[in-house]
Coordinates of C-alpha atoms in Angstrom, one line a residue:
Chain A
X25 CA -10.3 341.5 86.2
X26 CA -9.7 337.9 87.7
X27 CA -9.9 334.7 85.4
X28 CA -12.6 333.1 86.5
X29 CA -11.3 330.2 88.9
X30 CA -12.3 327.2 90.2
X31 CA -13.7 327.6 94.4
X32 CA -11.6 325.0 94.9
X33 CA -8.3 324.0 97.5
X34 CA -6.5 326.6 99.4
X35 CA -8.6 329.3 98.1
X36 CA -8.1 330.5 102.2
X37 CA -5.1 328.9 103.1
X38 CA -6.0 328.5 106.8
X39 CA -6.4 324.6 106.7
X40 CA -3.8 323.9 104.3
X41 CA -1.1 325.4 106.6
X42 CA -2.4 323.7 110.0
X43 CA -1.5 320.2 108.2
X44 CA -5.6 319.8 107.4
X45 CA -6.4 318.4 104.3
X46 CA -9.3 320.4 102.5
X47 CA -13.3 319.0 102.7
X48 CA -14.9 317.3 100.1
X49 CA -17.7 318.5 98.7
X50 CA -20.9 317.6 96.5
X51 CA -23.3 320.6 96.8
X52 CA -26.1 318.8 94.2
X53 CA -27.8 316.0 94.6
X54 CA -31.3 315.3 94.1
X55 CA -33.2 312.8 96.5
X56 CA -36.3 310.6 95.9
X57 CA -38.6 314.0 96.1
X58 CA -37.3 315.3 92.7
X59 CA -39.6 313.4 90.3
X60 CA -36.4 312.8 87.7
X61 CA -34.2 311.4 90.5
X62 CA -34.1 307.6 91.1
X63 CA -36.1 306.6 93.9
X64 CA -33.0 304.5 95.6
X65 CA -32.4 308.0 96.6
X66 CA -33.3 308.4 99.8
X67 CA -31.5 310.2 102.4
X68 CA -30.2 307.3 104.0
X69 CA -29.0 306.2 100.8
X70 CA -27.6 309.3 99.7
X71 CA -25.4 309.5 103.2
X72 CA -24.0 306.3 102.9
X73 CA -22.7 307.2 99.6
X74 CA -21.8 310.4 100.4
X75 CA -19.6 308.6 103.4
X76 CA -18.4 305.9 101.2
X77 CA -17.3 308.4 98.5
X78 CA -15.4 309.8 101.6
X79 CA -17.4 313.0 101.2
X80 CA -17.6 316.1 103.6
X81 CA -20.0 317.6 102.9
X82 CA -23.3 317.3 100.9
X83 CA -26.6 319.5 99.3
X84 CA -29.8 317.5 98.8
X85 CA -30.7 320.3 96.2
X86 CA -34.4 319.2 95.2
X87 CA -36.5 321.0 92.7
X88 CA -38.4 323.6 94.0
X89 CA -38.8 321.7 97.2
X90 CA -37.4 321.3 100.2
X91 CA -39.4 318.3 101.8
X92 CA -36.4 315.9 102.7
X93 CA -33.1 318.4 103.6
X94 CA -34.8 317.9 107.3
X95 CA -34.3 314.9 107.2
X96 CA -31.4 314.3 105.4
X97 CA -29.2 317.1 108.4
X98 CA -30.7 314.6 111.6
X99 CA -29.9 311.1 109.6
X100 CA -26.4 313.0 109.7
X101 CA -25.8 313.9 112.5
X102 CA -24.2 310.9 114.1
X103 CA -22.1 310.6 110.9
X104 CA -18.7 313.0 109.8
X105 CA -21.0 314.7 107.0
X106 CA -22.2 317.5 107.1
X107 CA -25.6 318.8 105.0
X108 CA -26.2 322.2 103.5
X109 CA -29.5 323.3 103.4
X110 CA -30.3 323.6 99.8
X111 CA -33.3 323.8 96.8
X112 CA -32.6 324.2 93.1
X113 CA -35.4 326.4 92.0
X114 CA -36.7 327.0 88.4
X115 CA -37.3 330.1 87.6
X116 CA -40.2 331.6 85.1
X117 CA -37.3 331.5 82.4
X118 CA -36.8 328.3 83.0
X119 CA -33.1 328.7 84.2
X120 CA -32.5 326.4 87.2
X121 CA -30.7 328.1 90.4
X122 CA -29.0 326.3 93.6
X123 CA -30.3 328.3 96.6
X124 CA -27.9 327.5 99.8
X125 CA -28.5 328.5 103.0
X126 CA -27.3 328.3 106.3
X127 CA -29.9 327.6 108.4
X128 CA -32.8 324.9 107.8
X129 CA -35.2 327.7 108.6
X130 CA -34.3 330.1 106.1
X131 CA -34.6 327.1 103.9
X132 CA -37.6 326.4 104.5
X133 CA -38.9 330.1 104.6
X134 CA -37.5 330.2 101.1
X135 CA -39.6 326.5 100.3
X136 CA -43.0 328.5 101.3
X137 CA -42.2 330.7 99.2
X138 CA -41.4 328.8 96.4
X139 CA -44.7 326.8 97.0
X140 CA -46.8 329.8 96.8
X141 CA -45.5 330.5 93.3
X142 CA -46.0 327.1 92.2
X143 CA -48.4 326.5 89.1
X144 CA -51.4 324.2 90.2
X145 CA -51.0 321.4 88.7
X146 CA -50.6 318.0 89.6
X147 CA -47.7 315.8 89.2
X148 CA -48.3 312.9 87.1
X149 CA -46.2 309.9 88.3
X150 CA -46.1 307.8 85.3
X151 CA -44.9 311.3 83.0
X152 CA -43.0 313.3 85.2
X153 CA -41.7 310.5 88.1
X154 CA -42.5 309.9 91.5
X155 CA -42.0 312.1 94.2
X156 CA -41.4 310.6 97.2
X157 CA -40.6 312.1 100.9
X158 CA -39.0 309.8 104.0
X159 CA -38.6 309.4 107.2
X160 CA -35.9 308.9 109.7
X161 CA -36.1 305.3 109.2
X162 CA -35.1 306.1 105.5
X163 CA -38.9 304.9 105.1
X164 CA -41.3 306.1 102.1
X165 CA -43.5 308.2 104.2
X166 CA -45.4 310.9 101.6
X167 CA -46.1 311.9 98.3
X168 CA -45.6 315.4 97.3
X169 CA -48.6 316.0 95.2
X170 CA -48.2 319.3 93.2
X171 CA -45.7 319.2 90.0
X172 CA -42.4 320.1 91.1
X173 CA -40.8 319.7 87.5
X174 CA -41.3 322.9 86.1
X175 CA -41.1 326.6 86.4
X176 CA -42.1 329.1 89.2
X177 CA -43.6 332.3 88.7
X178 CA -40.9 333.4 90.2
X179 CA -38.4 335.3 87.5
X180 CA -34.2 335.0 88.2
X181 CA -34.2 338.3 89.3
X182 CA -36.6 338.3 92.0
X183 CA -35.2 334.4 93.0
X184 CA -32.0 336.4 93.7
X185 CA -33.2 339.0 95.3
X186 CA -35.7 337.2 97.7
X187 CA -32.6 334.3 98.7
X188 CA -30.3 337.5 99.7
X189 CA -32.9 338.8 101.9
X190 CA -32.7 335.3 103.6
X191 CA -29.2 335.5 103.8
X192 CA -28.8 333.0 101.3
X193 CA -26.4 332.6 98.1
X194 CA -27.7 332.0 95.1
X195 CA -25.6 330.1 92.1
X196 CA -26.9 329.4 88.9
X197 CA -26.8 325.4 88.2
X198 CA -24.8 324.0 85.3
X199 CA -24.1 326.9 83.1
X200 CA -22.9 325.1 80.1
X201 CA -26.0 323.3 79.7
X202 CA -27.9 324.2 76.0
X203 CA -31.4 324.3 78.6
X204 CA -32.0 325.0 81.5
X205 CA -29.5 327.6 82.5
X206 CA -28.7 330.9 82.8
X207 CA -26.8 331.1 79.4
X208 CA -28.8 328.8 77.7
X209 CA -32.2 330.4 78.4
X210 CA -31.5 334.2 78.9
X211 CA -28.1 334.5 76.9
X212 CA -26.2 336.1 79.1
X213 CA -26.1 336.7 82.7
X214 CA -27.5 340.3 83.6
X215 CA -25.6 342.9 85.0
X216 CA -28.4 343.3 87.7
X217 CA -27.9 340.0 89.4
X218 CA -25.9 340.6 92.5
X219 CA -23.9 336.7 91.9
X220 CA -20.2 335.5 92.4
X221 CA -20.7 332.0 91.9
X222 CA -22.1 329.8 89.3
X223 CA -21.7 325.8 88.6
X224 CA -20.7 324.1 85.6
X225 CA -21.7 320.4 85.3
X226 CA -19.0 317.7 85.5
X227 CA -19.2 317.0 82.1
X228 CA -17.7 320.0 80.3
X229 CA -14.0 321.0 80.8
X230 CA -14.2 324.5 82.6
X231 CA -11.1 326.0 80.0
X232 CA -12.6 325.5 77.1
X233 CA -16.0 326.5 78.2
X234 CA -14.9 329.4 80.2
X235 CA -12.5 330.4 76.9
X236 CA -15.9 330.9 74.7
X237 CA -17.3 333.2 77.4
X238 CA -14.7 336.0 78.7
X239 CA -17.3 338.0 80.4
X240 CA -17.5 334.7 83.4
X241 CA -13.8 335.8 84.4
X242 CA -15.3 337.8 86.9
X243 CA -17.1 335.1 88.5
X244 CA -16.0 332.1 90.8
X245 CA -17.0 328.6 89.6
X246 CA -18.1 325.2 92.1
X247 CA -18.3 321.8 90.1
X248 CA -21.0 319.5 91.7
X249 CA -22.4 315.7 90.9
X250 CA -26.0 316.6 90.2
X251 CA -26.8 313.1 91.0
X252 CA -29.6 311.9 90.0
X253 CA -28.5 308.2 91.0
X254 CA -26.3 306.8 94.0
X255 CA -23.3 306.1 91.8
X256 CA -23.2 309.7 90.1
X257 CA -22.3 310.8 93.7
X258 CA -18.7 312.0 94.3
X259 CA -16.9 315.3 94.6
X260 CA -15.8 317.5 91.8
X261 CA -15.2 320.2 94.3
X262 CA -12.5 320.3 97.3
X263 CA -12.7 323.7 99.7
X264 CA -11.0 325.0 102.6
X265 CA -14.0 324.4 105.0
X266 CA -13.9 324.6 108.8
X267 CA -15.6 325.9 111.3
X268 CA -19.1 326.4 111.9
X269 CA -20.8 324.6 109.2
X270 CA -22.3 325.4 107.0
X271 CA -22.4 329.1 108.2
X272 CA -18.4 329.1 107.7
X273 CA -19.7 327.8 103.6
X274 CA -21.2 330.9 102.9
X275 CA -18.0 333.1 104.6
X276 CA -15.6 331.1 102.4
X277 CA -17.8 331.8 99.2
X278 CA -18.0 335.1 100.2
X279 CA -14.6 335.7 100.5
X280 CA -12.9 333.4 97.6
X281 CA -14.8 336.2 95.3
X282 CA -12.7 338.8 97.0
X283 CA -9.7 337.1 96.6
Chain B
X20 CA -55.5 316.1 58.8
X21 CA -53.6 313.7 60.2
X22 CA -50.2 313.6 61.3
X23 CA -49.3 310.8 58.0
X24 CA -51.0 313.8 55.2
X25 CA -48.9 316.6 56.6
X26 CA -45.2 314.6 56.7
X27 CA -46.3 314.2 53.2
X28 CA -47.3 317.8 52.2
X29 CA -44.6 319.6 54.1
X30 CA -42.1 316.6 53.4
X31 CA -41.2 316.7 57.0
X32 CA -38.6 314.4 58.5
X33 CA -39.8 311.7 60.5
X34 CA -38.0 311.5 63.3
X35 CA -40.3 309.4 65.4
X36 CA -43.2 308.4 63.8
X37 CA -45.4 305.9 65.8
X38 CA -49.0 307.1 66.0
X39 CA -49.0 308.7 62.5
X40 CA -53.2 308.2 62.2
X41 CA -53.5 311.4 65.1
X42 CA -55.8 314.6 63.9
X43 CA -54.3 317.8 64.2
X44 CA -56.4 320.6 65.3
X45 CA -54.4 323.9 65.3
X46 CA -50.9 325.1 66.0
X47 CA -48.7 326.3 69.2
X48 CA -45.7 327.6 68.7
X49 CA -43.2 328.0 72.1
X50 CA -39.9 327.2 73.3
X51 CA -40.6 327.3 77.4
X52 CA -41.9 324.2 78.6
X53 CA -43.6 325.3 81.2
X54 CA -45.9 327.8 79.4
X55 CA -46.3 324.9 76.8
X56 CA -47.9 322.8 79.6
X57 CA -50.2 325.5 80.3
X58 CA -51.0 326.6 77.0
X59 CA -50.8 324.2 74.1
X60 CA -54.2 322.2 73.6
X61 CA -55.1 318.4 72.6
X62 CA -54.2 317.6 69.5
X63 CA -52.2 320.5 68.7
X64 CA -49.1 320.4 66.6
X65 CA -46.3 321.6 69.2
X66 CA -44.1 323.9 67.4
X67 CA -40.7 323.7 69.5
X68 CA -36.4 324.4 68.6
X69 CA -36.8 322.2 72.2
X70 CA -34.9 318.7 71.7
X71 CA -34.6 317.6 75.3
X72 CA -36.4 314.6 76.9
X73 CA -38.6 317.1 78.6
X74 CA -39.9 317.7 75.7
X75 CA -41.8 314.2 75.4
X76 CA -42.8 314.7 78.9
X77 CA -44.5 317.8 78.5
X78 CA -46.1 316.3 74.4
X79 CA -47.8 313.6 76.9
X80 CA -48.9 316.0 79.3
X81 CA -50.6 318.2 76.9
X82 CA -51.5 315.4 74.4
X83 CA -51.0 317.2 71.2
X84 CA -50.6 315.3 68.0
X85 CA -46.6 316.0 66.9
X86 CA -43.7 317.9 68.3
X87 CA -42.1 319.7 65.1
X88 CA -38.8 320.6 65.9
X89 CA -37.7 323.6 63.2
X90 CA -34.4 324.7 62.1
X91 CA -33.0 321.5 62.4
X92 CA -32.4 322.0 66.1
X93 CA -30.8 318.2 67.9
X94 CA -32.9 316.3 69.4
X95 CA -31.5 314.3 72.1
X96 CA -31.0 310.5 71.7
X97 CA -32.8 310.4 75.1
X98 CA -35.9 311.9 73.7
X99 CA -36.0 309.8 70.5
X100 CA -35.9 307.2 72.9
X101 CA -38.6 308.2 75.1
X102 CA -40.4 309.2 72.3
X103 CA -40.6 305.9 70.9
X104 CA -41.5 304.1 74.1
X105 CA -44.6 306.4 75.0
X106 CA -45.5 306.5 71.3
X107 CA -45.2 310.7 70.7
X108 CA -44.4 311.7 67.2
X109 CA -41.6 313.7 66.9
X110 CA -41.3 315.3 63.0
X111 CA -38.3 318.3 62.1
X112 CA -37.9 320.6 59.4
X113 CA -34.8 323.2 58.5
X114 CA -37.6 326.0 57.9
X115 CA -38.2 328.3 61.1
X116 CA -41.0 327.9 62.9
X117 CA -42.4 331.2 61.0
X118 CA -42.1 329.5 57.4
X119 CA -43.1 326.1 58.9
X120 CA -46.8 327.5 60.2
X121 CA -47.1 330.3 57.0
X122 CA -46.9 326.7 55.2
X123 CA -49.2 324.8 57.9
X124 CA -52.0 327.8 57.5
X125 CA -51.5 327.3 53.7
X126 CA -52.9 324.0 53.7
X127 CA -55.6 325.4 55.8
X128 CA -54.7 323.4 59.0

């Protein structure tokens, strides 16, 4: 059995040893479409953060929605950054899930689905927040209408299953959270989830958390922001990274829980 | 009954207590937000161990008359907050939620 470890530096070696210094990474953040996040969070925004924080590369991870990762890749792509197409789904537990991909489309087969399996109800700006989608001019183009703050009818099991089909990776957000997560909500993970990876939040220490719960040595861990505001934005996590991005992501998740 | 009668009866603690004239009608006990949303009616009680800011959220939303929080589960200092500026009460009790309503159906509420 491994400890569980950290996806962090020179978990491949490769870049290390060709005198390149390892990527940057914050894999979730929220943008002005999640109705909690501040609305200074537009994708322009968040990239000039991300580039001031010296970043490499970055997940707009909305919830249950996908309506500015578009976006977000071609405001990018004259910039050093990189994006990874990403959602953080809630499931009918209530646990929240990061969903990467690596491809927008798979993404954003992934968002129909989501959206399918949406309750109907309406968001209501002055409860929940607004929920704002932009343009290329980092411009407040939309609102999304239906309440993205709250649980699919989609359960963890079938979330998981329906990413991998996708070719996606699926790792449950901020496991040392009392709500909202895996632990918290179904106390512990199940043994029928095909997962390698989970996060824990920046604000718990990973030894002492992972010391309460031997059964998560099997398991990799990424740290991420969760930024809900511009200054939150900054990276916990430092990987190995090149190549075809963000395709090369998922092969170096892949293979750091092989190691 | 309103909101004021039962802290009284039940000798509830009080930890927000801004709109203490509401009527209760009824009881709904639940822990997932999201079903709560769905489920619990106007002017319920909302019988919760929840004590995140959602919670608030979700008590405007619905429009029930108190969130009880039982077995003295914490209740975030964001929610109190929250609580306090949208005007939701927000009462808890050590009992579990089971003792709390055989209590609640006592007084015939």
């Amino acid at each position: 059995m491994v400890k569980s470890k950290c996806l962090n530096k020179n978990h491949t070696g490769n870049a290390s040893s060709i005198g390149l210094s390892p990527l940057a990474c914050d894999l979730h953040i929220h943008s002005c479409l999640s109705p909690c996040a501040d609305i200074l969070m537009t994708p322009g925004n968040i990239i000039k953060k991300a580039l001031q924080e010296e970043l490499d590369i970055i997940a707009i991870a909305d919830h249950n929605a996908a309506g500015n990762v578009e976006v977000t890749m071609k405001l990018a792509e004259d910039t050093k950054l990189s994006i990874l197409p990403a959602m953080e789904v809630e499931s009918s537990e209530e646990v929240h899930l990061l969903c990467y991909f690596d491809k927008l489309h798979a993404l954003l087969e992934w968002e129909d689905i989501v959206r399918a399996n949406l309750p109907e109800m309406m968001n209501d700006e002055e409860t929940f927040g607004y929920q704002l989608i932009t343009d290329e001019n980092d411009e407040y183009i939309a609102k999304e209408d239906s309440l993205l703050a709250t649980a699919t009818g989609l359960t963890v099991k079938e979330i998981v299953d329906k990413v991998t089909v996708l070719d996606g990776i699926v790792v449950p957000s901020h496991l040392d959270r009392p709500y909202n997560s895996l632990l918290a909500n179904l106390g512990f993970i199940p043994n029928d989830l095909e997962l390698s990876l989970f996060e824990l939040s920046k604000n718990v220490d990973p030894d002492v958390f992972l010391n309460k719960f031997p059964f998560l040595n099997d398991y990799f861990y990424i740290v991420s922001s969760d930024s809900h505001y511009l200054d939150d934005i900054k990276s916990y996590l430092e990987i190995d990274l090149y190549g075809d991005l963000p395709k090369r992501f998922k092969e170096i998740l892949l293979e750091a829980t092989k190691t | 009954m309103i909101v004021g009668e039962l802290i009284e009866s039940l000798d509830l603690e009080v930890v927000v207590g801004v709109n203490l004239d509401r009527e209760i009608e009824g009881a709904y006990i639940g822990d997932l937000l999201s079903n709560v949303m769905a489920r619990a009616k106007e002017n319920n009680l909302w019988v919760t161990i929840q004590g995140h800011q959602n919670v608030v959220a979700v008590a405007l939303l619905t429009n029930v008359s108190a969130v009880v929080v039982v077995e003295d589960f914490d209740i975030e200092d964001a929610a109190i907050e929250r609580a306090k500026e949208k005007e939701v009460n927000i009462l808890r009790t050590s009992k579990t939620a089971y003792e709390f309503v055989l209590e609640l159906s006592e007084l015939g509420a």
